[in-house]
Tab-separated table of C-alpha atoms and ligand atoms in Angstrom:
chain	number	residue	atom	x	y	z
A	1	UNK	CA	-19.780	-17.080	0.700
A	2	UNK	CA	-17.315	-18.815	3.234
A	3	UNK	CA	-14.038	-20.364	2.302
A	4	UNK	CA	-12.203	-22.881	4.845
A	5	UNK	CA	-8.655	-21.575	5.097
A	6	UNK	CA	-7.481	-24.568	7.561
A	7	UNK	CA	-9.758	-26.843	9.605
A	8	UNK	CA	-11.953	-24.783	11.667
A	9	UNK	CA	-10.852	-21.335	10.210
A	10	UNK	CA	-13.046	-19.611	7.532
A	11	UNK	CA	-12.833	-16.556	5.726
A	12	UNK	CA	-15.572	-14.786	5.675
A	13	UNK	CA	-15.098	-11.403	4.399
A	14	UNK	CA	-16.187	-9.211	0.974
A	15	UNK	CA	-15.130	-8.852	-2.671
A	16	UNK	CA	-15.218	-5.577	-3.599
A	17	UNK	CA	-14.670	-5.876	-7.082
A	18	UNK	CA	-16.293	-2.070	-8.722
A	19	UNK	CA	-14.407	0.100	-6.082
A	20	UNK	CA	-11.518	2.081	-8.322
A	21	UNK	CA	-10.250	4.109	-5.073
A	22	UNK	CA	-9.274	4.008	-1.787
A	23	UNK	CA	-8.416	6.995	0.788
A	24	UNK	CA	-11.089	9.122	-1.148
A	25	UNK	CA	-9.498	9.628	-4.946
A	26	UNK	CA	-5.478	9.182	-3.041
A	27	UNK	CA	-4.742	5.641	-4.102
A	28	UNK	CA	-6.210	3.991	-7.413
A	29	UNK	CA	-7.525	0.579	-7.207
A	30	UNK	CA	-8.341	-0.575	-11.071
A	31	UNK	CA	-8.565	-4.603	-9.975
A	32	UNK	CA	-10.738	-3.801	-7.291
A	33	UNK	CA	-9.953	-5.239	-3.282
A	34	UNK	CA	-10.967	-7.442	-0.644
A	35	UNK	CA	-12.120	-6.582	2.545
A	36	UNK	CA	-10.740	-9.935	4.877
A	37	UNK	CA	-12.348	-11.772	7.498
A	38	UNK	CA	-11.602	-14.730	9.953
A	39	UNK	CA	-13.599	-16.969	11.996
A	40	UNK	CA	-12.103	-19.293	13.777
A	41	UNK	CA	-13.869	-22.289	15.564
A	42	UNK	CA	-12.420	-23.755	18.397
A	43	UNK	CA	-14.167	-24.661	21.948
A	44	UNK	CA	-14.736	-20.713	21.749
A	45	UNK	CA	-15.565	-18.769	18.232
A	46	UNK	CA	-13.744	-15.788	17.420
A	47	UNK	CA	-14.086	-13.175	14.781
A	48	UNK	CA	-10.708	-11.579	13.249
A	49	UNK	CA	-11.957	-7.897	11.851
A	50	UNK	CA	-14.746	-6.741	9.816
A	51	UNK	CA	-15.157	-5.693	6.347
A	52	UNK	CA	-16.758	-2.203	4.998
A	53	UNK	CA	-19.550	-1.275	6.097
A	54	UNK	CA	-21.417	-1.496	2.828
A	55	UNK	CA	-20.553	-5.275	2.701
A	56	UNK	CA	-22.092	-5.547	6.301
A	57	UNK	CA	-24.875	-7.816	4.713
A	58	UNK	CA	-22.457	-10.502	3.190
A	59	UNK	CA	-20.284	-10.472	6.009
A	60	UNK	CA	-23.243	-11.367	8.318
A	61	UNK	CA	-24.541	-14.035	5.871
A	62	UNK	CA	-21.112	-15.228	5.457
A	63	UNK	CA	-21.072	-15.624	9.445
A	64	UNK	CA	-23.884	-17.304	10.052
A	65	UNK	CA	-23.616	-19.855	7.227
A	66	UNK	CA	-20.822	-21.698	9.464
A	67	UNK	CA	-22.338	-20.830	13.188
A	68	UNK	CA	-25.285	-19.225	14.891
A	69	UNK	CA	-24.064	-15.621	16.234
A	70	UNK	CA	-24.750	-16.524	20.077
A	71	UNK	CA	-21.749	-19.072	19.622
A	72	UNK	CA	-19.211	-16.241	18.749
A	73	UNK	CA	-17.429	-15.691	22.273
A	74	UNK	CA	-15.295	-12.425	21.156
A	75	UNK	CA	-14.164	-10.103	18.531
A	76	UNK	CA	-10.358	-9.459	17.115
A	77	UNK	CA	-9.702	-5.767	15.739
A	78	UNK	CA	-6.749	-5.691	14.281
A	79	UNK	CA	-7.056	-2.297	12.973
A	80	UNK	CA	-9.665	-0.390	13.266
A	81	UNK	CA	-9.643	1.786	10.219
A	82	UNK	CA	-13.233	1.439	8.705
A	83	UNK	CA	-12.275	-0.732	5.647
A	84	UNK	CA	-12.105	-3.375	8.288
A	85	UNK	CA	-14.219	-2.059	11.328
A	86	UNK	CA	-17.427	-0.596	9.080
A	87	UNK	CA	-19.311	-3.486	10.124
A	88	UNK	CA	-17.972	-3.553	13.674
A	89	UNK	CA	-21.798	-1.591	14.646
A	90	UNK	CA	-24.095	-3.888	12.973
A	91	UNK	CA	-21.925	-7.082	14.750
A	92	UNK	CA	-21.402	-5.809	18.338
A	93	UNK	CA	-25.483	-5.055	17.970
A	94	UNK	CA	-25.781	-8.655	17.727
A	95	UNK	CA	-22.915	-9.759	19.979
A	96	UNK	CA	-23.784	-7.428	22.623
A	97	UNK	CA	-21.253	-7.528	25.617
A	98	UNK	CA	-18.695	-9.781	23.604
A	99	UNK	CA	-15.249	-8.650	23.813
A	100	UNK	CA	-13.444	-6.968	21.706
A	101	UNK	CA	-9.784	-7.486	21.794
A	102	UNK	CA	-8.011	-4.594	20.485
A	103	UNK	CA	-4.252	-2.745	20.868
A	104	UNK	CA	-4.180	0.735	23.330
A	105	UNK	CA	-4.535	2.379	20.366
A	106	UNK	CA	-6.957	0.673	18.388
A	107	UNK	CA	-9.391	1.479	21.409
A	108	UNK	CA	-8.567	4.910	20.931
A	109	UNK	CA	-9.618	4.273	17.164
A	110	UNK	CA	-12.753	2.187	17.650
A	111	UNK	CA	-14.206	4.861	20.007
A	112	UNK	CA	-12.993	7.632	17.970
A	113	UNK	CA	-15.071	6.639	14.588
A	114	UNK	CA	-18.132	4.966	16.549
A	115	UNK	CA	-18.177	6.448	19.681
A	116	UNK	CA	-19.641	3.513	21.223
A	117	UNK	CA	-18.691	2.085	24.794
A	118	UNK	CA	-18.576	-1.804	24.008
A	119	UNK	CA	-16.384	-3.950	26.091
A	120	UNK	CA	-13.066	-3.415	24.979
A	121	UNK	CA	-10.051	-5.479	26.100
A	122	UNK	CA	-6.701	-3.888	25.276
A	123	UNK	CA	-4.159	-6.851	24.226
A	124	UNK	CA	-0.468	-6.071	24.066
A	125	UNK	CA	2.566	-7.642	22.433
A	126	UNK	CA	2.860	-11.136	23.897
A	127	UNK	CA	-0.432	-11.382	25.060
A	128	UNK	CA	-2.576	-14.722	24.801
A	129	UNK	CA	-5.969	-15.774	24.337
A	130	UNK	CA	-7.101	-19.591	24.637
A	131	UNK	CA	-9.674	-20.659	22.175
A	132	UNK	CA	-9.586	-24.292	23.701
A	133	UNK	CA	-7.309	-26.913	21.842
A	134	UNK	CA	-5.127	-23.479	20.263
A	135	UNK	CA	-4.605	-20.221	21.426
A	136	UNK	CA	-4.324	-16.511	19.701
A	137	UNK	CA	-1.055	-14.752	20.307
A	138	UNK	CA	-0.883	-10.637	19.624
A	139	UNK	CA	1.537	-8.451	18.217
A	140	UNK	CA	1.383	-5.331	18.176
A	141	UNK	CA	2.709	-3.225	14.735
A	142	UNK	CA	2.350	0.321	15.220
A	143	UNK	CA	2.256	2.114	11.683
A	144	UNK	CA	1.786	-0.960	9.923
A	145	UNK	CA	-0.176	0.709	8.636
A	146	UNK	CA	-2.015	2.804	11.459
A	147	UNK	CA	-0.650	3.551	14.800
A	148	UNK	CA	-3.711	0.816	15.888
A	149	UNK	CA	-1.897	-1.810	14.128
A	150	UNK	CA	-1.173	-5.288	15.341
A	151	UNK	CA	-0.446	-8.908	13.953
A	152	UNK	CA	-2.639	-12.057	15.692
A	153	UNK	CA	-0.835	-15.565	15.210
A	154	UNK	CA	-2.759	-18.462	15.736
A	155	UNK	CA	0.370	-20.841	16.028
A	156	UNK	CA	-1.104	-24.405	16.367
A	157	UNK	CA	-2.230	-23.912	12.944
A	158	UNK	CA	0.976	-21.230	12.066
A	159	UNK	CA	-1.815	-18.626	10.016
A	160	UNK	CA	-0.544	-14.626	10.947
A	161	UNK	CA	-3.141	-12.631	10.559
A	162	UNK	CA	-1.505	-9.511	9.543
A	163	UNK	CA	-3.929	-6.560	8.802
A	164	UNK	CA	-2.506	-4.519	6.296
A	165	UNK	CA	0.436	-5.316	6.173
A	166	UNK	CA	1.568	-8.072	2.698
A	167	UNK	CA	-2.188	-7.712	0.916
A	168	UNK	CA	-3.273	-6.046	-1.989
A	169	UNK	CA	-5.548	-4.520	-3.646
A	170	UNK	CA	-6.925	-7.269	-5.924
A	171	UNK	CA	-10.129	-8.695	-5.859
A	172	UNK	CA	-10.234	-12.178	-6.530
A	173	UNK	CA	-13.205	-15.264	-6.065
A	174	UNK	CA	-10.037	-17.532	-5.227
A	175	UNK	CA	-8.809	-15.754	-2.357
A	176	UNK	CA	-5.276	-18.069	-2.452
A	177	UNK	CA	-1.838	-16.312	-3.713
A	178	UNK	CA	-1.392	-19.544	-5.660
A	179	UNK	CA	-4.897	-19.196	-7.975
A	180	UNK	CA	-4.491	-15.880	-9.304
A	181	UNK	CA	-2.718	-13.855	-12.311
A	182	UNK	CA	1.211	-13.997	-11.098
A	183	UNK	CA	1.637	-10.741	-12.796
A	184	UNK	CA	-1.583	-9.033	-11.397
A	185	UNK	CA	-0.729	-10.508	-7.929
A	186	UNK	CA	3.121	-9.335	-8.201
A	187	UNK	CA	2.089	-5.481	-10.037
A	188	UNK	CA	-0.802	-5.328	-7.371
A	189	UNK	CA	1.153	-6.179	-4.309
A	190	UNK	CA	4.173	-3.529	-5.538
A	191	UNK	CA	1.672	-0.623	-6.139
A	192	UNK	CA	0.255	-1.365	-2.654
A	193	UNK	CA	3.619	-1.298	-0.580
A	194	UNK	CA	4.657	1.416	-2.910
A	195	UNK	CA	1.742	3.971	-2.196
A	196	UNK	CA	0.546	2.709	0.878
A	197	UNK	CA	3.486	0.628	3.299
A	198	UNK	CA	6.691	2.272	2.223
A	199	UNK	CA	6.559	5.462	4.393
A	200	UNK	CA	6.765	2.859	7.118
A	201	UNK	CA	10.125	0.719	5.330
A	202	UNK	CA	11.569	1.115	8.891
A	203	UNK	CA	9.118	-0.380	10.940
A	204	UNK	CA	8.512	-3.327	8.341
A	205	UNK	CA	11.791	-3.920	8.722
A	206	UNK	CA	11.889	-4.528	12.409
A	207	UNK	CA	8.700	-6.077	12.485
A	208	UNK	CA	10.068	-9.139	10.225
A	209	UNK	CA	13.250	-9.010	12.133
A	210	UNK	CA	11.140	-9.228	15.274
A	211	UNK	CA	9.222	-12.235	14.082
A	212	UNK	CA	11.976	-14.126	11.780
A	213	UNK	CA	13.473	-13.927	15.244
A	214	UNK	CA	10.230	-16.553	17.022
A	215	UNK	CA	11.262	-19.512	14.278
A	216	UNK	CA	7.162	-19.609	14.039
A	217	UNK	CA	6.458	-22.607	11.184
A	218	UNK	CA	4.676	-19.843	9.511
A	219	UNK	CA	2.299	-21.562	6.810
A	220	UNK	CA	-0.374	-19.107	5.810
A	221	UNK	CA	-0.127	-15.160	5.854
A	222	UNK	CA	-3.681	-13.915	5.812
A	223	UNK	CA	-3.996	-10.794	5.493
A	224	UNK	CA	-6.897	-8.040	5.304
A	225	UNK	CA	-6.648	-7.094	1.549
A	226	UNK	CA	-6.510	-9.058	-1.525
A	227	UNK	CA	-5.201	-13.037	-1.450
A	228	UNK	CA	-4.124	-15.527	0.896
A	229	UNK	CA	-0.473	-16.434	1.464
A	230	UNK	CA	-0.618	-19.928	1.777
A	231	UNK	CA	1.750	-21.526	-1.101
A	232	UNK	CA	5.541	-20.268	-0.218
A	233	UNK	CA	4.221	-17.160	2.046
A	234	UNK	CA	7.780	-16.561	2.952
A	235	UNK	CA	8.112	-15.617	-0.525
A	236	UNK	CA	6.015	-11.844	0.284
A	237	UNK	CA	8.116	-11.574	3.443
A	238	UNK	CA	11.572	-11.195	1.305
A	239	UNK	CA	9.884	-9.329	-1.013
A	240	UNK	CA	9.065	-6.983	1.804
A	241	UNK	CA	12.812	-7.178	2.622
A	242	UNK	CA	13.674	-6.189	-0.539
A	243	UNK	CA	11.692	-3.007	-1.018
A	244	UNK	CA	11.850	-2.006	2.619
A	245	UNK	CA	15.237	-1.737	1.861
A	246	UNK	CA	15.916	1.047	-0.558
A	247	UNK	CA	14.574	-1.176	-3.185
A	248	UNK	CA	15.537	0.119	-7.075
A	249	UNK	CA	15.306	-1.681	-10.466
A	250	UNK	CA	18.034	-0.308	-13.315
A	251	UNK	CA	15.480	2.317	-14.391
A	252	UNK	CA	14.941	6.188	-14.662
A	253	UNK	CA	11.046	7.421	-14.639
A	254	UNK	CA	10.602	11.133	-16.460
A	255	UNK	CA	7.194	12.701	-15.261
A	256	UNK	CA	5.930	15.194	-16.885
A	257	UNK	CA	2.665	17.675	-17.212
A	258	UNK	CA	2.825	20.508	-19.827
A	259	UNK	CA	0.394	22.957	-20.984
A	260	UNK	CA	1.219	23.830	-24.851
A	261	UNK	CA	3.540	20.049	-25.186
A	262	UNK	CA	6.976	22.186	-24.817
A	263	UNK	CA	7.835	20.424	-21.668
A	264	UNK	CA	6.842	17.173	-23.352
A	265	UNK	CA	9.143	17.579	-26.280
A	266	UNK	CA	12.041	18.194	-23.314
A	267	UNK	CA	10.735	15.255	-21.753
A	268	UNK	CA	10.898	12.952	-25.149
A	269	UNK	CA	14.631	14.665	-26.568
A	270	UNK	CA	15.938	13.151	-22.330
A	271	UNK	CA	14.493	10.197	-22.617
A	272	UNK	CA	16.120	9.548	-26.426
A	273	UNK	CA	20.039	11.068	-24.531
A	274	UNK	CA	18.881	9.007	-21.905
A	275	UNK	CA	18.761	5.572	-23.997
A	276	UNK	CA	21.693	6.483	-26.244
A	277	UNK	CA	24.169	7.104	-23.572
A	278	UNK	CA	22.753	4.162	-21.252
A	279	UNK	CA	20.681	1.387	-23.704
A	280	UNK	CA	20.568	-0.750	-20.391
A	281	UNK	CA	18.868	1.422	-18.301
A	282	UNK	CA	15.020	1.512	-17.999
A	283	UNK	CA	12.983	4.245	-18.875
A	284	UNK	CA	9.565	5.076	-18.206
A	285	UNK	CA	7.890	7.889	-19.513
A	286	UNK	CA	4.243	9.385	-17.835
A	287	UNK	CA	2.310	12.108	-19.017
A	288	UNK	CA	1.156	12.939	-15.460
A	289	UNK	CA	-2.179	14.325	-16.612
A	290	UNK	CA	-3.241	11.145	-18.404
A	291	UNK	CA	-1.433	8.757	-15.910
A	292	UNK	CA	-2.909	6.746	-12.714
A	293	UNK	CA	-0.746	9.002	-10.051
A	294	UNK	CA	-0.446	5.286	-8.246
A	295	UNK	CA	1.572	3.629	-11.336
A	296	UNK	CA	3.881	6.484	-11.575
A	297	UNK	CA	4.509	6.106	-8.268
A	298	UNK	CA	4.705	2.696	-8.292
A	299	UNK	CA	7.678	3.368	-11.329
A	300	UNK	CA	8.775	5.975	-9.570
A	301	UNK	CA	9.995	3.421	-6.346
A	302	UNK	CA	11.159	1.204	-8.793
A	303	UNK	CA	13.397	3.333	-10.022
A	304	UNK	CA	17.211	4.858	-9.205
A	305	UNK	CA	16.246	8.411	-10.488
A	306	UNK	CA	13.543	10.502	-11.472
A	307	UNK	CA	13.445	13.017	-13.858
A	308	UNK	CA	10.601	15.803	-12.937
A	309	UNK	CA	9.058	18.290	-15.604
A	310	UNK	CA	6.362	21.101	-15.341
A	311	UNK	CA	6.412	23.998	-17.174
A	312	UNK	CA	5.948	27.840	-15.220
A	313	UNK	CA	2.763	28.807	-14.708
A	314	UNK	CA	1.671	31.552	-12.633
A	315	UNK	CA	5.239	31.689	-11.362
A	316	UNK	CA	4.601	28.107	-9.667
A	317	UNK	CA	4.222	24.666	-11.611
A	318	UNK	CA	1.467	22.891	-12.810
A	319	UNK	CA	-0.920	21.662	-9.588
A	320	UNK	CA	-0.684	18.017	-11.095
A	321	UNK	CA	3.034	17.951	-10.182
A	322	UNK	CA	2.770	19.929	-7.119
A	323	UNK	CA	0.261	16.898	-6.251
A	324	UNK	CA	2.645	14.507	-6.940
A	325	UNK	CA	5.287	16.043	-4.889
A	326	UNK	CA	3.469	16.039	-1.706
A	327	UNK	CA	2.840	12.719	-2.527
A	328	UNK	CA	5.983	12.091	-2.489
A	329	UNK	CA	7.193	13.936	0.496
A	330	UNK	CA	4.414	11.385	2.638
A	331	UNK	CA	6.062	8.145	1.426
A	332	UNK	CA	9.507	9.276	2.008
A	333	UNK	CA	11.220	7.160	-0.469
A	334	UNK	CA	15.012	6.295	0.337
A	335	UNK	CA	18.111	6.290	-2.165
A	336	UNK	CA	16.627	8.653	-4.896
A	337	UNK	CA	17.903	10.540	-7.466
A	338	UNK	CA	16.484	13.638	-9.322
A	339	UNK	CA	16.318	16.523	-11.002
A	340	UNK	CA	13.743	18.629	-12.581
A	341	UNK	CA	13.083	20.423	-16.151
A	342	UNK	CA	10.176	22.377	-17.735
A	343	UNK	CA	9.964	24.979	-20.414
A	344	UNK	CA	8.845	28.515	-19.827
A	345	UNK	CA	7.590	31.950	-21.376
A	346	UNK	CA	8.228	34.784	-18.878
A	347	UNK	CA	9.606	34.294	-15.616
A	348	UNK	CA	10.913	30.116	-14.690
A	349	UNK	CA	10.057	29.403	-11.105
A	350	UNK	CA	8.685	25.991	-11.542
A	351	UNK	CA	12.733	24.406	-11.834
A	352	UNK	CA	13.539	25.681	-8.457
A	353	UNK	CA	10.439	25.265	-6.960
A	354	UNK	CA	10.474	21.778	-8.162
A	355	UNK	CA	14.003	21.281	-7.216
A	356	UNK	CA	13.497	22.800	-3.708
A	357	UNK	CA	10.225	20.023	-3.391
A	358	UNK	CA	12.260	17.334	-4.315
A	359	UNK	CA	14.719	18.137	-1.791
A	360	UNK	CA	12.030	18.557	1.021
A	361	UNK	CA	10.438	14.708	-0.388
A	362	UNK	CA	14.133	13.196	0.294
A	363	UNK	CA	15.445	12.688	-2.956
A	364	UNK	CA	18.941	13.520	-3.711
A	365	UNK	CA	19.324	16.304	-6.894
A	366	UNK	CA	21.806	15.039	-9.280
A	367	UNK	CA	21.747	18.254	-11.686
A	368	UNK	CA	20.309	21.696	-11.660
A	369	UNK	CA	18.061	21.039	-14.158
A	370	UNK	CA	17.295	21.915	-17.387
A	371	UNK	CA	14.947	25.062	-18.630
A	372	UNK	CA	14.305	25.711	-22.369
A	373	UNK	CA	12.355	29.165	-22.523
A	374	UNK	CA	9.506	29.176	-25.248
A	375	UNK	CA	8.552	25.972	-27.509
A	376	UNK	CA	12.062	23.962	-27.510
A	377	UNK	CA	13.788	24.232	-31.219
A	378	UNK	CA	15.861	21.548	-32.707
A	379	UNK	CA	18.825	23.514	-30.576
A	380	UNK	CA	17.419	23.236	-27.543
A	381	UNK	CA	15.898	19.338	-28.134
A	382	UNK	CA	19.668	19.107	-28.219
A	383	UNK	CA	20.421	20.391	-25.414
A	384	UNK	CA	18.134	17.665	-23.843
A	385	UNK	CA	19.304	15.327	-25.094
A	386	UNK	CA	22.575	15.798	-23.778
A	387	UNK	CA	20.890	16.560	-20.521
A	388	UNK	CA	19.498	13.338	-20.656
A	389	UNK	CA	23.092	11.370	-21.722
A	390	UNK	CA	24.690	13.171	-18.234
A	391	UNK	CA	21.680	11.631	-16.394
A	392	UNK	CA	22.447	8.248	-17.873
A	393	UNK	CA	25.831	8.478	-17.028
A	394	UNK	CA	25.178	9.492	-13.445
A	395	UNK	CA	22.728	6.461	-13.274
A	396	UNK	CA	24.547	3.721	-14.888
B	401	FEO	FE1	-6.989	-1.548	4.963
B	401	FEO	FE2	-5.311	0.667	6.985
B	401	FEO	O1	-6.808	-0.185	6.253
């Protein structure tokens, strides 16, 4: 399958619709991806990334359903991280001495996961290549999302290719923004930036500065992942603003795991203070050890504050929340609020371990805490519950 994106510019990558995660088990995917493709026809052909290499087949096909493989002139690696390079072997066996354009860095990458000497040519920022009646302009974005990164603009035509950066992980037939679920496309796109882009806020940031700055008629953002930007694709670039930008929602998330449900009655008696004291503020509720770890976070950066709870075990916490704490600590989310709470038999590390964690992942403690020792009475559940009205108050 080959879709036409503009005149003379196909995509021509994979649906991966059974994968359910990415980064081995790190990030959930429960719609699935895509793994995107260009080729662009001009006096010369050029190829815009790979897909997977267990889509190496399709992609192939997909190629040579628009142009025999001795017409393609060169090869674009965006990024070079193998969700978009795994086919790069297969290709460059049939391309042979074709170029491959590349940053510094993703030549660096390319050799380092194929260890292959093809002919690379490092682009930088600014650099052009002429396809004939348009021309490819690169620009490099480190960490968005590897240091490899970079954007290629084909400006007669206004399409930014942008790797990573604005996709998804959706799979979809339709492949444009405009033909899919709103709410599976908005959800989708938030989880992604939220697990995946917003360790790198800063350099999003800059990078839309940098090219709001060229007053490009941008008309399509096509990006590696998920669909195509081309009704209103401004409208992904604000929303990028917006949670580059120490995004939050008028919501609280409580996270819990608990071994004998103590901690989870704690976590239930907040969340009730919590919505008496403050009925307008949000609050979500996860049961870590039955929850996706990628919604919670997803709530979790939609939030103002988040309310932690794990119950002492072995004088630590439970691993589930020590998981989701180094999660957290990678992504580095700005303008947080916290605290932490668990019950307890013997000794009660896990507050100030979880406390201490917190601090170390950025976010800024708003209470001590609150420990109930042995399975919470109605005194206790009280106490909770007032816990949770102070948090309300210091949220609201
Ligand atoms: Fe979709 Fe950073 O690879």
């Amino acid at each position: 399958m080959n879709k036409q994106i503009r005149p003379g510019v196909y995509w021509v990558g994979a649906v991966d619709r059974e994968i359910r995660t990415f980064h081995g088990s790190e990030f959930s995917t429960p719609h699935g991806t895509t793994y995107n493709a260009y080729l662009i026809q001009d006096e010369k052909t050029i190829l815009i990334d790979t897909v997977a290499k267990e889509f190496t087949a399709q992609f192939l096909k997909n190629i040579e359903s628009i142009t025999p493989f001795a017409k393609i002139d060169a090869v674009v690696v965006n990024h070079a991280e193998v969700d978009h390079s795994g086919a790069l072997p297969a290709l460059m066996d049939i391309l042979k001495d074709k170029p491959i354009y590349c940053s510094p860095n993703g030549l660096v990458s390319i050799k380092g996961h194929f260890h292959r000497d093809w002919r690379f040519l490092p682009v930088k920022t600014g650099d052009r290549l002429s396809l004939g009646s348009r021309e490819l302009l690169f620009i490099e974005a480190p960490m968005l999302h590897w240091p490899d990164s970079m954007f290629t603009y084909l400006g007669e035509d206004g399409i930014l290719f942008s790797s990573d950066a604005f996709g998804q992980h959706l799979a979809t037939e339709e492949l444009f923004n405009h033909l899919v679920s709103p709410s599976d496309l908005s959800s989708e796109s938030l989880r992604y930036y939220a697990s995946i882009v917003s360790p790198f806020s800063e350099q999003v940031l800059k990078k839309i500065e940098e090219i709001s700055s060229k007053n490009w008629q941008l008309k399509v953002i096509a990006p590696s992942h998920g669909v195509i930007w081309v009704d209103n694709p401004q409208q992904i670039v604000q929303l990028y603003q917006r949670w580059a930008s120490g995004y939050q929602e008028n919501q609280v998330t409580i996270v819990y795991d608990t071994m004998w449900a103590g901690t989870e009655r704690m976590a239930e008696a907040i969340a009730r203070g919590i919505k008496e004291a403050g009925p307008t503020l949000g609050v979500e509720l996860f049961h870590l050890g039955h929850s996706d770890r990628n919604d919670v976070v997803a709530e979790i950066f939609r939030s103002r504050g988040l309310l932690l709870g794990s119950p002492t075990v072995n004088r630590g916490m439970l691993s589930s929340v020590a998981g989701l704490l180094e999660m957290l600590k990678g992504l580095r989310l700005k303008g947080k609020k916290a605290a932490a709470f668990g019950s307890f038999g013997w000794s009660g590390e896990a507050i100030r371990l979880m406390k201490d964690r917190l601090v170390e992942a950025g976010l800024e403690i708003m209470s001590d805490g609150i420990a109930c020792r042995w399975r919470p009475d109605d005194r206790s559940l009280e106490k909770c519950k007032a816990f949770g009205r102070e948090i309300a108050a210091q949220l609201t």
